[in-house]
Amino acid sequence: MEEFFESIKIRKLVLVYISVVVFFCIISELNVVKSSKLLDENLLLLLVNLGILLWFILKLKKSSVNVKKEIINLRSTLNSKDIVFSILINITLTIGLFITVIYVVRYISPSLINEILNETNEPDTSTLYSTIVNAIGVSFIGPITEEFMFRGVILNRLKMKMGIKKAVILSSILFGMIHYTLGVVSAVVFGICMSLIYLRTKNIFVTSVIHIINNFIVSVVQVISFVMSKGASQESITMNDFNLYWLIFGILFLIASVVMSGYFIKATLREIRTKNKSLIQILN
């Protein structure tokens, strides 16, 4: 599928993305749709991702790519190490950054931290329907679409123009930019992990599965949190809840994420170099 992704220009992908977004935004403004109150922000995002994914599927049907073979090869290319390390790195980095940044901002701008905590303490007004729609979009449709876009088209196209290292970094930064606040940093690191796994396996469905598992875990936590919050009174989070032990906890998580990231990236790069050398020897 590498040649398939290399044949799609980034500007064309951007044009398709904008077109799909505009189309569903227009649909959302129709009186019939507005009155139904079904097309909220979460459903709109799901439909946008689904629209782009359908575009990829149509293009794949017109190409000579053996998608079935790629999916069957998952058994031999997907391994537990990739899943465990990439997800653990993402989780520990996100938690560690959140706690550490809370403490840093507390001393730099106490008013800002109060605003952040006030927003956090605001009651969740979303419905169960919206929460489920968000979980479906984030856990299944979104990950596949994002992998096709960022590891498929963008990484491969940038790799052709600027080399592997710059392509991995830039595509991961772009991937991080579509996420929110502190999630940007962990998304960039997660993007680097996904890029290296893709470059090693040459199978976009491998990174799609890992991405799905990662997002599914987050979505399950969100749904459980939503259900529990509706059945009990919500307690406000204050700065007093973040004691010294929490700071130590956050720093340890940051250190763990850095150590795991370093190990995983080095190990994967070594596997990529070894694989390329073996391929060159076979060709010679």
PDB file of C-alpha atoms in Angstrom:
ATOM      1  CA  MET A   1       0.000   0.000   0.000  1.00  0.00           C
ATOM      2  CA  GLU A   2       3.016   2.276   0.220  1.00  0.00           C
ATOM      3  CA  GLU A   3       2.828   3.082  -3.505  1.00  0.00           C
ATOM      4  CA  PHE A   4      -0.895   3.803  -3.139  1.00  0.00           C
ATOM      5  CA  PHE A   5      -0.294   6.416  -0.441  1.00  0.00           C
ATOM      6  CA  GLU A   6       2.665   7.903  -2.312  1.00  0.00           C
ATOM      7  CA  SER A   7       0.380   8.513  -5.305  1.00  0.00           C
ATOM      8  CA  ILE A   8      -1.952  10.783  -3.292  1.00  0.00           C
ATOM      9  CA  LYS A   9      -0.785  14.387  -3.025  1.00  0.00           C
ATOM     10  CA  ILE A  10      -1.117  16.137   0.325  1.00  0.00           C
ATOM     11  CA  ARG A  11      -2.901  19.135  -1.219  1.00  0.00           C
ATOM     12  CA  LYS A  12      -5.500  16.790  -2.690  1.00  0.00           C
ATOM     13  CA  LEU A  13      -6.038  15.202   0.715  1.00  0.00           C
ATOM     14  CA  VAL A  14      -6.441  18.652   2.279  1.00  0.00           C
ATOM     15  CA  LEU A  15      -8.922  19.630  -0.435  1.00  0.00           C
ATOM     16  CA  VAL A  16     -10.960  16.463   0.170  1.00  0.00           C
ATOM     17  CA  TYR A  17     -10.892  17.092   3.931  1.00  0.00           C
ATOM     18  CA  ILE A  18     -12.094  20.684   3.548  1.00  0.00           C
ATOM     19  CA  SER A  19     -14.799  19.611   1.084  1.00  0.00           C
ATOM     20  CA  VAL A  20     -16.130  16.948   3.460  1.00  0.00           C
ATOM     21  CA  VAL A  21     -16.121  19.379   6.397  1.00  0.00           C
ATOM     22  CA  VAL A  22     -17.938  22.069   4.385  1.00  0.00           C
ATOM     23  CA  PHE A  23     -20.491  19.535   3.122  1.00  0.00           C
ATOM     24  CA  PHE A  24     -21.455  18.314   6.589  1.00  0.00           C
ATOM     25  CA  CYS A  25     -21.415  21.848   8.006  1.00  0.00           C
ATOM     26  CA  ILE A  26     -23.967  22.821   5.348  1.00  0.00           C
ATOM     27  CA  ILE A  27     -26.033  19.738   6.205  1.00  0.00           C
ATOM     28  CA  SER A  28     -25.924  20.665   9.894  1.00  0.00           C
ATOM     29  CA  GLU A  29     -27.473  24.067   9.123  1.00  0.00           C
ATOM     30  CA  LEU A  30     -30.578  22.606   7.460  1.00  0.00           C
ATOM     31  CA  ASN A  31     -33.739  23.247   9.467  1.00  0.00           C
ATOM     32  CA  VAL A  32     -34.706  19.567   9.451  1.00  0.00           C
ATOM     33  CA  VAL A  33     -31.349  18.564  10.885  1.00  0.00           C
ATOM     34  CA  LYS A  34     -31.342  21.382  13.437  1.00  0.00           C
ATOM     35  CA  SER A  35     -34.791  20.491  14.709  1.00  0.00           C
ATOM     36  CA  SER A  36     -33.792  16.849  15.236  1.00  0.00           C
ATOM     37  CA  LYS A  37     -30.891  17.928  17.506  1.00  0.00           C
ATOM     38  CA  LEU A  38     -29.054  14.729  16.589  1.00  0.00           C
ATOM     39  CA  LEU A  39     -26.182  16.255  14.631  1.00  0.00           C
ATOM     40  CA  ASP A  40     -24.051  17.604  17.468  1.00  0.00           C
ATOM     41  CA  GLU A  41     -20.312  18.261  17.448  1.00  0.00           C
ATOM     42  CA  ASN A  42     -19.422  14.628  18.161  1.00  0.00           C
ATOM     43  CA  LEU A  43     -21.631  13.232  15.390  1.00  0.00           C
ATOM     44  CA  LEU A  44     -20.327  15.870  12.980  1.00  0.00           C
ATOM     45  CA  LEU A  45     -16.738  14.822  13.672  1.00  0.00           C
ATOM     46  CA  LEU A  46     -17.667  11.150  13.243  1.00  0.00           C
ATOM     47  CA  LEU A  47     -19.334  11.864   9.878  1.00  0.00           C
ATOM     48  CA  VAL A  48     -16.348  13.902   8.653  1.00  0.00           C
ATOM     49  CA  ASN A  49     -13.951  11.066   9.492  1.00  0.00           C
ATOM     50  CA  LEU A  50     -16.333   8.548   7.929  1.00  0.00           C
ATOM     51  CA  GLY A  51     -16.592  10.636   4.758  1.00  0.00           C
ATOM     52  CA  ILE A  52     -12.808  10.788   4.362  1.00  0.00           C
ATOM     53  CA  LEU A  53     -12.496   7.071   5.100  1.00  0.00           C
ATOM     54  CA  LEU A  54     -15.082   6.289   2.409  1.00  0.00           C
ATOM     55  CA  TRP A  55     -13.058   8.384  -0.035  1.00  0.00           C
ATOM     56  CA  PHE A  56      -9.989   6.262   0.760  1.00  0.00           C
ATOM     57  CA  ILE A  57     -12.022   3.061   0.338  1.00  0.00           C
ATOM     58  CA  LEU A  58     -13.271   4.168  -3.087  1.00  0.00           C
ATOM     59  CA  LYS A  59      -9.726   4.994  -4.198  1.00  0.00           C
ATOM     60  CA  LEU A  60      -8.479   1.627  -2.925  1.00  0.00           C
ATOM     61  CA  LYS A  61     -11.153  -0.161  -4.958  1.00  0.00           C
ATOM     62  CA  LYS A  62      -9.918   1.569  -8.092  1.00  0.00           C
ATOM     63  CA  SER A  63      -6.296   0.630  -7.355  1.00  0.00           C
ATOM     64  CA  SER A  64      -4.583  -2.751  -7.546  1.00  0.00           C
ATOM     65  CA  VAL A  65      -3.850  -2.899  -3.829  1.00  0.00           C
ATOM     66  CA  ASN A  66      -4.614  -6.243  -2.212  1.00  0.00           C
ATOM     67  CA  VAL A  67      -6.238  -4.933   0.972  1.00  0.00           C
ATOM     68  CA  LYS A  68      -7.284  -8.417   2.077  1.00  0.00           C
ATOM     69  CA  LYS A  69      -3.653  -9.546   2.041  1.00  0.00           C
ATOM     70  CA  GLU A  70      -2.619  -6.537   4.134  1.00  0.00           C
ATOM     71  CA  ILE A  71      -5.264  -7.370   6.741  1.00  0.00           C
ATOM     72  CA  ILE A  72      -4.289 -11.075   6.811  1.00  0.00           C
ATOM     73  CA  ASN A  73      -0.642 -10.043   7.367  1.00  0.00           C
ATOM     74  CA  LEU A  74      -1.705  -8.416  10.639  1.00  0.00           C
ATOM     75  CA  ARG A  75      -1.197 -11.750  12.377  1.00  0.00           C
ATOM     76  CA  SER A  76       2.494 -11.800  11.565  1.00  0.00           C
ATOM     77  CA  THR A  77       3.251  -8.068  11.851  1.00  0.00           C
ATOM     78  CA  LEU A  78       1.234  -6.942  14.879  1.00  0.00           C
ATOM     79  CA  ASN A  79       2.972  -7.731  18.156  1.00  0.00           C
ATOM     80  CA  SER A  80       2.246  -7.088  21.826  1.00  0.00           C
ATOM     81  CA  LYS A  81       5.427  -5.032  22.343  1.00  0.00           C
ATOM     82  CA  ASP A  82       4.256  -2.345  19.933  1.00  0.00           C
ATOM     83  CA  ILE A  83       0.827  -2.218  21.538  1.00  0.00           C
ATOM     84  CA  VAL A  84       1.998  -2.130  25.153  1.00  0.00           C
ATOM     85  CA  PHE A  85       4.839   0.358  24.716  1.00  0.00           C
ATOM     86  CA  SER A  86       3.017   2.857  22.486  1.00  0.00           C
ATOM     87  CA  ILE A  87      -0.068   2.927  24.737  1.00  0.00           C
ATOM     88  CA  LEU A  88       1.910   3.069  27.996  1.00  0.00           C
ATOM     89  CA  ILE A  89       4.055   5.895  26.633  1.00  0.00           C
ATOM     90  CA  ASN A  90       0.947   7.846  25.651  1.00  0.00           C
ATOM     91  CA  ILE A  91      -0.819   7.328  28.998  1.00  0.00           C
ATOM     92  CA  THR A  92       2.175   8.018  31.275  1.00  0.00           C
ATOM     93  CA  LEU A  93       3.225  11.093  29.288  1.00  0.00           C
ATOM     94  CA  THR A  94      -0.300  12.555  29.339  1.00  0.00           C
ATOM     95  CA  ILE A  95      -0.766  12.023  33.095  1.00  0.00           C
ATOM     96  CA  GLY A  96       2.758  13.153  33.932  1.00  0.00           C
ATOM     97  CA  LEU A  97       2.458  16.317  31.849  1.00  0.00           C
ATOM     98  CA  PHE A  98      -0.960  17.198  33.284  1.00  0.00           C
ATOM     99  CA  ILE A  99       0.158  16.957  36.918  1.00  0.00           C
ATOM    100  CA  THR A 100       3.516  18.674  36.330  1.00  0.00           C
ATOM    101  CA  VAL A 101       2.020  21.535  34.307  1.00  0.00           C
ATOM    102  CA  ILE A 102      -0.626  22.093  37.020  1.00  0.00           C
ATOM    103  CA  TYR A 103       2.142  22.650  39.563  1.00  0.00           C
ATOM    104  CA  VAL A 104       4.240  24.850  37.257  1.00  0.00           C
ATOM    105  CA  VAL A 105       1.283  27.048  36.299  1.00  0.00           C
ATOM    106  CA  ARG A 106       0.268  27.253  39.957  1.00  0.00           C
ATOM    107  CA  TYR A 107       3.409  29.233  40.774  1.00  0.00           C
ATOM    108  CA  ILE A 108       3.621  31.207  37.529  1.00  0.00           C
ATOM    109  CA  SER A 109      -0.047  32.236  37.250  1.00  0.00           C
ATOM    110  CA  PRO A 110      -2.370  31.266  40.129  1.00  0.00           C
ATOM    111  CA  SER A 111      -5.313  32.975  38.395  1.00  0.00           C
ATOM    112  CA  LEU A 112      -4.845  30.806  35.309  1.00  0.00           C
ATOM    113  CA  ILE A 113      -4.814  27.599  37.307  1.00  0.00           C
ATOM    114  CA  ASN A 114      -8.031  28.659  39.024  1.00  0.00           C
ATOM    115  CA  GLU A 115      -9.650  29.171  35.616  1.00  0.00           C
ATOM    116  CA  ILE A 116      -8.505  25.713  34.487  1.00  0.00           C
ATOM    117  CA  LEU A 117      -9.856  24.065  37.626  1.00  0.00           C
ATOM    118  CA  ASN A 118     -13.138  25.995  37.369  1.00  0.00           C
ATOM    119  CA  GLU A 119     -13.602  24.711  33.817  1.00  0.00           C
ATOM    120  CA  THR A 120     -12.774  21.193  34.999  1.00  0.00           C
ATOM    121  CA  ASN A 121     -15.344  21.445  37.790  1.00  0.00           C
ATOM    122  CA  GLU A 122     -18.140  22.566  35.478  1.00  0.00           C
ATOM    123  CA  PRO A 123     -20.906  19.910  35.336  1.00  0.00           C
ATOM    124  CA  ASP A 124     -20.947  17.663  32.279  1.00  0.00           C
ATOM    125  CA  THR A 125     -23.953  18.689  30.174  1.00  0.00           C
ATOM    126  CA  SER A 126     -23.431  16.083  27.459  1.00  0.00           C
ATOM    127  CA  THR A 127     -26.013  13.346  26.984  1.00  0.00           C
ATOM    128  CA  LEU A 128     -25.454   9.591  26.976  1.00  0.00           C
ATOM    129  CA  TYR A 129     -26.212   9.630  23.220  1.00  0.00           C
ATOM    130  CA  SER A 130     -23.491  12.216  22.594  1.00  0.00           C
ATOM    131  CA  THR A 131     -21.028  10.327  24.787  1.00  0.00           C
ATOM    132  CA  ILE A 132     -21.635   7.050  22.921  1.00  0.00           C
ATOM    133  CA  VAL A 133     -21.365   8.762  19.515  1.00  0.00           C
ATOM    134  CA  ASN A 134     -18.080  10.322  20.619  1.00  0.00           C
ATOM    135  CA  ALA A 135     -16.815   6.940  21.847  1.00  0.00           C
ATOM    136  CA  ILE A 136     -17.631   5.274  18.502  1.00  0.00           C
ATOM    137  CA  GLY A 137     -16.011   8.056  16.493  1.00  0.00           C
ATOM    138  CA  VAL A 138     -12.904   8.330  18.653  1.00  0.00           C
ATOM    139  CA  SER A 139     -12.438   4.588  19.166  1.00  0.00           C
ATOM    140  CA  PHE A 140     -13.011   3.195  15.680  1.00  0.00           C
ATOM    141  CA  ILE A 141     -13.624   5.563  12.752  1.00  0.00           C
ATOM    142  CA  GLY A 142     -11.244   8.341  13.831  1.00  0.00           C
ATOM    143  CA  PRO A 143      -8.128   6.175  14.385  1.00  0.00           C
ATOM    144  CA  ILE A 144      -8.373   4.464  10.975  1.00  0.00           C
ATOM    145  CA  THR A 145      -8.963   7.761   9.161  1.00  0.00           C
ATOM    146  CA  GLU A 146      -6.102   9.468  10.996  1.00  0.00           C
ATOM    147  CA  GLU A 147      -3.709   6.610  10.235  1.00  0.00           C
ATOM    148  CA  PHE A 148      -4.592   6.710   6.536  1.00  0.00           C
ATOM    149  CA  MET A 149      -4.091  10.488   6.511  1.00  0.00           C
ATOM    150  CA  PHE A 150      -0.997  10.988   8.669  1.00  0.00           C
ATOM    151  CA  ARG A 151       0.966   7.719   8.477  1.00  0.00           C
ATOM    152  CA  GLY A 152      -0.365   6.820   5.044  1.00  0.00           C
ATOM    153  CA  VAL A 153      -0.409   9.911   2.852  1.00  0.00           C
ATOM    154  CA  ILE A 154       1.409  12.654   4.781  1.00  0.00           C
ATOM    155  CA  LEU A 155       4.317  10.534   6.100  1.00  0.00           C
ATOM    156  CA  ASN A 156       4.925   8.833   2.752  1.00  0.00           C
ATOM    157  CA  ARG A 157       4.688  12.038   0.716  1.00  0.00           C
ATOM    158  CA  LEU A 158       6.986  13.954   3.081  1.00  0.00           C
ATOM    159  CA  LYS A 159       9.411  11.012   3.124  1.00  0.00           C
ATOM    160  CA  MET A 160       9.771  11.325  -0.649  1.00  0.00           C
ATOM    161  CA  LYS A 161      10.637  15.030  -0.386  1.00  0.00           C
ATOM    162  CA  MET A 162      12.662  15.438   2.807  1.00  0.00           C
ATOM    163  CA  GLY A 163      13.788  12.012   4.021  1.00  0.00           C
ATOM    164  CA  ILE A 164      12.559   9.701   6.769  1.00  0.00           C
ATOM    165  CA  LYS A 165      13.642  11.599   9.915  1.00  0.00           C
ATOM    166  CA  LYS A 166      12.154  14.953   8.936  1.00  0.00           C
ATOM    167  CA  ALA A 167       9.033  13.245   7.574  1.00  0.00           C
ATOM    168  CA  VAL A 168       8.456  11.369  10.855  1.00  0.00           C
ATOM    169  CA  ILE A 169       8.891  14.514  12.968  1.00  0.00           C
ATOM    170  CA  LEU A 170       6.830  16.849  10.776  1.00  0.00           C
ATOM    171  CA  SER A 171       3.968  14.394  10.192  1.00  0.00           C
ATOM    172  CA  SER A 172       3.837  13.691  13.949  1.00  0.00           C
ATOM    173  CA  ILE A 173       3.739  17.425  14.754  1.00  0.00           C
ATOM    174  CA  LEU A 174       0.867  17.869  12.305  1.00  0.00           C
ATOM    175  CA  PHE A 175      -0.863  14.894  13.920  1.00  0.00           C
ATOM    176  CA  GLY A 176      -0.385  16.462  17.353  1.00  0.00           C
ATOM    177  CA  MET A 177      -1.862  19.775  16.207  1.00  0.00           C
ATOM    178  CA  ILE A 178      -5.324  18.239  15.701  1.00  0.00           C
ATOM    179  CA  HIS A 179      -5.435  17.304  19.379  1.00  0.00           C
ATOM    180  CA  TYR A 180      -6.166  19.539  22.351  1.00  0.00           C
ATOM    181  CA  THR A 181      -4.039  21.365  24.976  1.00  0.00           C
ATOM    182  CA  LEU A 182      -1.676  18.961  26.776  1.00  0.00           C
ATOM    183  CA  GLY A 183      -2.766  16.203  24.421  1.00  0.00           C
ATOM    184  CA  VAL A 184      -0.668  17.837  21.702  1.00  0.00           C
ATOM    185  CA  VAL A 185       2.649  16.754  23.237  1.00  0.00           C
ATOM    186  CA  SER A 186       1.619  13.162  23.938  1.00  0.00           C
ATOM    187  CA  ALA A 187      -0.017  12.972  20.484  1.00  0.00           C
ATOM    188  CA  VAL A 188       3.254  14.045  18.826  1.00  0.00           C
ATOM    189  CA  VAL A 189       5.175  11.315  20.680  1.00  0.00           C
ATOM    190  CA  PHE A 190       2.427   8.790  19.920  1.00  0.00           C
ATOM    191  CA  GLY A 191       2.613   9.888  16.271  1.00  0.00           C
ATOM    192  CA  ILE A 192       6.361   9.238  16.215  1.00  0.00           C
ATOM    193  CA  CYS A 193       5.803   5.739  17.627  1.00  0.00           C
ATOM    194  CA  MET A 194       3.093   5.021  15.043  1.00  0.00           C
ATOM    195  CA  SER A 195       5.286   6.362  12.225  1.00  0.00           C
ATOM    196  CA  LEU A 196       8.203   4.121  13.171  1.00  0.00           C
ATOM    197  CA  ILE A 197       5.949   1.070  13.530  1.00  0.00           C
ATOM    198  CA  TYR A 198       4.476   1.793  10.102  1.00  0.00           C
ATOM    199  CA  LEU A 199       7.924   2.225   8.534  1.00  0.00           C
ATOM    200  CA  ARG A 200       8.989  -1.116  10.020  1.00  0.00           C
ATOM    201  CA  THR A 201       5.878  -3.115   9.136  1.00  0.00           C
ATOM    202  CA  LYS A 202       4.777  -1.239   5.960  1.00  0.00           C
ATOM    203  CA  ASN A 203       1.226  -2.113   7.044  1.00  0.00           C
ATOM    204  CA  ILE A 204      -1.170   0.751   7.808  1.00  0.00           C
ATOM    205  CA  PHE A 205      -3.608  -1.644   9.463  1.00  0.00           C
ATOM    206  CA  VAL A 206      -1.043  -2.435  12.183  1.00  0.00           C
ATOM    207  CA  THR A 207      -0.908   1.173  13.373  1.00  0.00           C
ATOM    208  CA  SER A 208      -4.686   1.458  12.895  1.00  0.00           C
ATOM    209  CA  VAL A 209      -5.288  -1.443  15.300  1.00  0.00           C
ATOM    210  CA  ILE A 210      -2.891   0.005  17.898  1.00  0.00           C
ATOM    211  CA  HIS A 211      -4.504   3.426  17.529  1.00  0.00           C
ATOM    212  CA  ILE A 212      -7.963   1.872  17.971  1.00  0.00           C
ATOM    213  CA  ILE A 213      -6.920   0.019  21.147  1.00  0.00           C
ATOM    214  CA  ASN A 214      -5.367   3.200  22.592  1.00  0.00           C
ATOM    215  CA  ASN A 215      -8.444   5.321  21.902  1.00  0.00           C
ATOM    216  CA  PHE A 216     -10.827   2.559  22.998  1.00  0.00           C
ATOM    217  CA  ILE A 217      -9.214   2.473  26.448  1.00  0.00           C
ATOM    218  CA  VAL A 218      -9.634   6.258  26.764  1.00  0.00           C
ATOM    219  CA  SER A 219     -13.251   6.091  25.558  1.00  0.00           C
ATOM    220  CA  VAL A 220     -14.153   3.339  28.038  1.00  0.00           C
ATOM    221  CA  VAL A 221     -12.781   5.475  30.865  1.00  0.00           C
ATOM    222  CA  GLN A 222     -14.796   8.467  29.617  1.00  0.00           C
ATOM    223  CA  VAL A 223     -18.044   6.492  29.353  1.00  0.00           C
ATOM    224  CA  ILE A 224     -17.572   4.987  32.839  1.00  0.00           C
ATOM    225  CA  SER A 225     -16.774   8.447  34.216  1.00  0.00           C
ATOM    226  CA  PHE A 226     -19.914   9.844  32.549  1.00  0.00           C
ATOM    227  CA  VAL A 227     -22.169   7.129  33.996  1.00  0.00           C
ATOM    228  CA  MET A 228     -20.675   7.471  37.482  1.00  0.00           C
ATOM    229  CA  SER A 229     -20.920  11.272  37.441  1.00  0.00           C
ATOM    230  CA  LYS A 230     -24.656  11.091  36.647  1.00  0.00           C
ATOM    231  CA  GLY A 231     -25.319   8.821  39.582  1.00  0.00           C
ATOM    232  CA  ALA A 232     -23.423  10.754  42.232  1.00  0.00           C
ATOM    233  CA  SER A 233     -22.811  14.319  43.324  1.00  0.00           C
ATOM    234  CA  GLN A 234     -19.762  15.841  41.691  1.00  0.00           C
ATOM    235  CA  GLU A 235     -16.997  16.990  44.018  1.00  0.00           C
ATOM    236  CA  SER A 236     -15.017  20.056  43.008  1.00  0.00           C
ATOM    237  CA  ILE A 237     -11.284  19.702  42.391  1.00  0.00           C
ATOM    238  CA  THR A 238      -9.167  22.308  44.169  1.00  0.00           C
ATOM    239  CA  MET A 239      -5.467  23.060  44.252  1.00  0.00           C
ATOM    240  CA  ASN A 240      -5.324  21.551  47.745  1.00  0.00           C
ATOM    241  CA  ASP A 241      -5.995  18.160  46.162  1.00  0.00           C
ATOM    242  CA  PHE A 242      -2.589  18.372  44.447  1.00  0.00           C
ATOM    243  CA  ASN A 243      -0.129  17.754  47.269  1.00  0.00           C
ATOM    244  CA  LEU A 244       3.584  16.904  47.154  1.00  0.00           C
ATOM    245  CA  TYR A 245       2.858  13.238  46.569  1.00  0.00           C
ATOM    246  CA  TRP A 246       0.968  14.111  43.382  1.00  0.00           C
ATOM    247  CA  LEU A 247       3.951  16.143  42.140  1.00  0.00           C
ATOM    248  CA  ILE A 248       6.298  13.219  42.770  1.00  0.00           C
ATOM    249  CA  PHE A 249       3.774  10.933  41.078  1.00  0.00           C
ATOM    250  CA  GLY A 250       3.664  13.231  38.015  1.00  0.00           C
ATOM    251  CA  ILE A 251       7.448  13.530  37.755  1.00  0.00           C
ATOM    252  CA  LEU A 252       7.859   9.747  38.014  1.00  0.00           C
ATOM    253  CA  PHE A 253       5.332   9.310  35.204  1.00  0.00           C
ATOM    254  CA  LEU A 254       7.215  11.833  33.064  1.00  0.00           C
ATOM    255  CA  ILE A 255      10.525  10.050  33.682  1.00  0.00           C
ATOM    256  CA  ALA A 256       8.924   6.670  32.906  1.00  0.00           C
ATOM    257  CA  SER A 257       7.477   7.998  29.627  1.00  0.00           C
ATOM    258  CA  VAL A 258      10.833   9.473  28.560  1.00  0.00           C
ATOM    259  CA  VAL A 259      12.703   6.235  29.364  1.00  0.00           C
ATOM    260  CA  MET A 260      10.132   4.076  27.549  1.00  0.00           C
ATOM    261  CA  SER A 261      10.043   6.462  24.565  1.00  0.00           C
ATOM    262  CA  GLY A 262      13.828   6.427  24.254  1.00  0.00           C
ATOM    263  CA  TYR A 263      14.014   2.653  24.458  1.00  0.00           C
ATOM    264  CA  PHE A 264      11.128   2.027  22.070  1.00  0.00           C
ATOM    265  CA  ILE A 265      12.271   4.543  19.442  1.00  0.00           C
ATOM    266  CA  LYS A 266      15.873   3.275  19.480  1.00  0.00           C
ATOM    267  CA  ALA A 267      14.785  -0.368  19.344  1.00  0.00           C
ATOM    268  CA  THR A 268      12.367   0.260  16.468  1.00  0.00           C
ATOM    269  CA  LEU A 269      14.918   2.295  14.508  1.00  0.00           C
ATOM    270  CA  ARG A 270      17.412  -0.556  14.937  1.00  0.00           C
ATOM    271  CA  GLU A 271      14.834  -3.032  13.593  1.00  0.00           C
ATOM    272  CA  ILE A 272      14.121  -0.773  10.600  1.00  0.00           C
ATOM    273  CA  ARG A 273      17.853  -0.498   9.763  1.00  0.00           C
ATOM    274  CA  THR A 274      18.318  -4.278  10.139  1.00  0.00           C
ATOM    275  CA  LYS A 275      15.329  -4.964   7.888  1.00  0.00           C
ATOM    276  CA  ASN A 276      16.585  -2.555   5.229  1.00  0.00           C
ATOM    277  CA  LYS A 277      20.057  -4.118   5.275  1.00  0.00           C
ATOM    278  CA  SER A 278      18.558  -7.590   4.870  1.00  0.00           C
ATOM    279  CA  LEU A 279      16.419  -6.356   1.985  1.00  0.00           C
ATOM    280  CA  ILE A 280      19.461  -4.808   0.254  1.00  0.00           C
ATOM    281  CA  GLN A 281      21.423  -8.057   0.636  1.00  0.00           C
ATOM    282  CA  ILE A 282      18.538 -10.057  -0.885  1.00  0.00           C
ATOM    283  CA  LEU A 283      18.286  -7.645  -3.822  1.00  0.00           C
ATOM    284  CA  ASN A 284      22.040  -7.815  -4.397  1.00  0.00           C
TER     285      ASN A 284
END
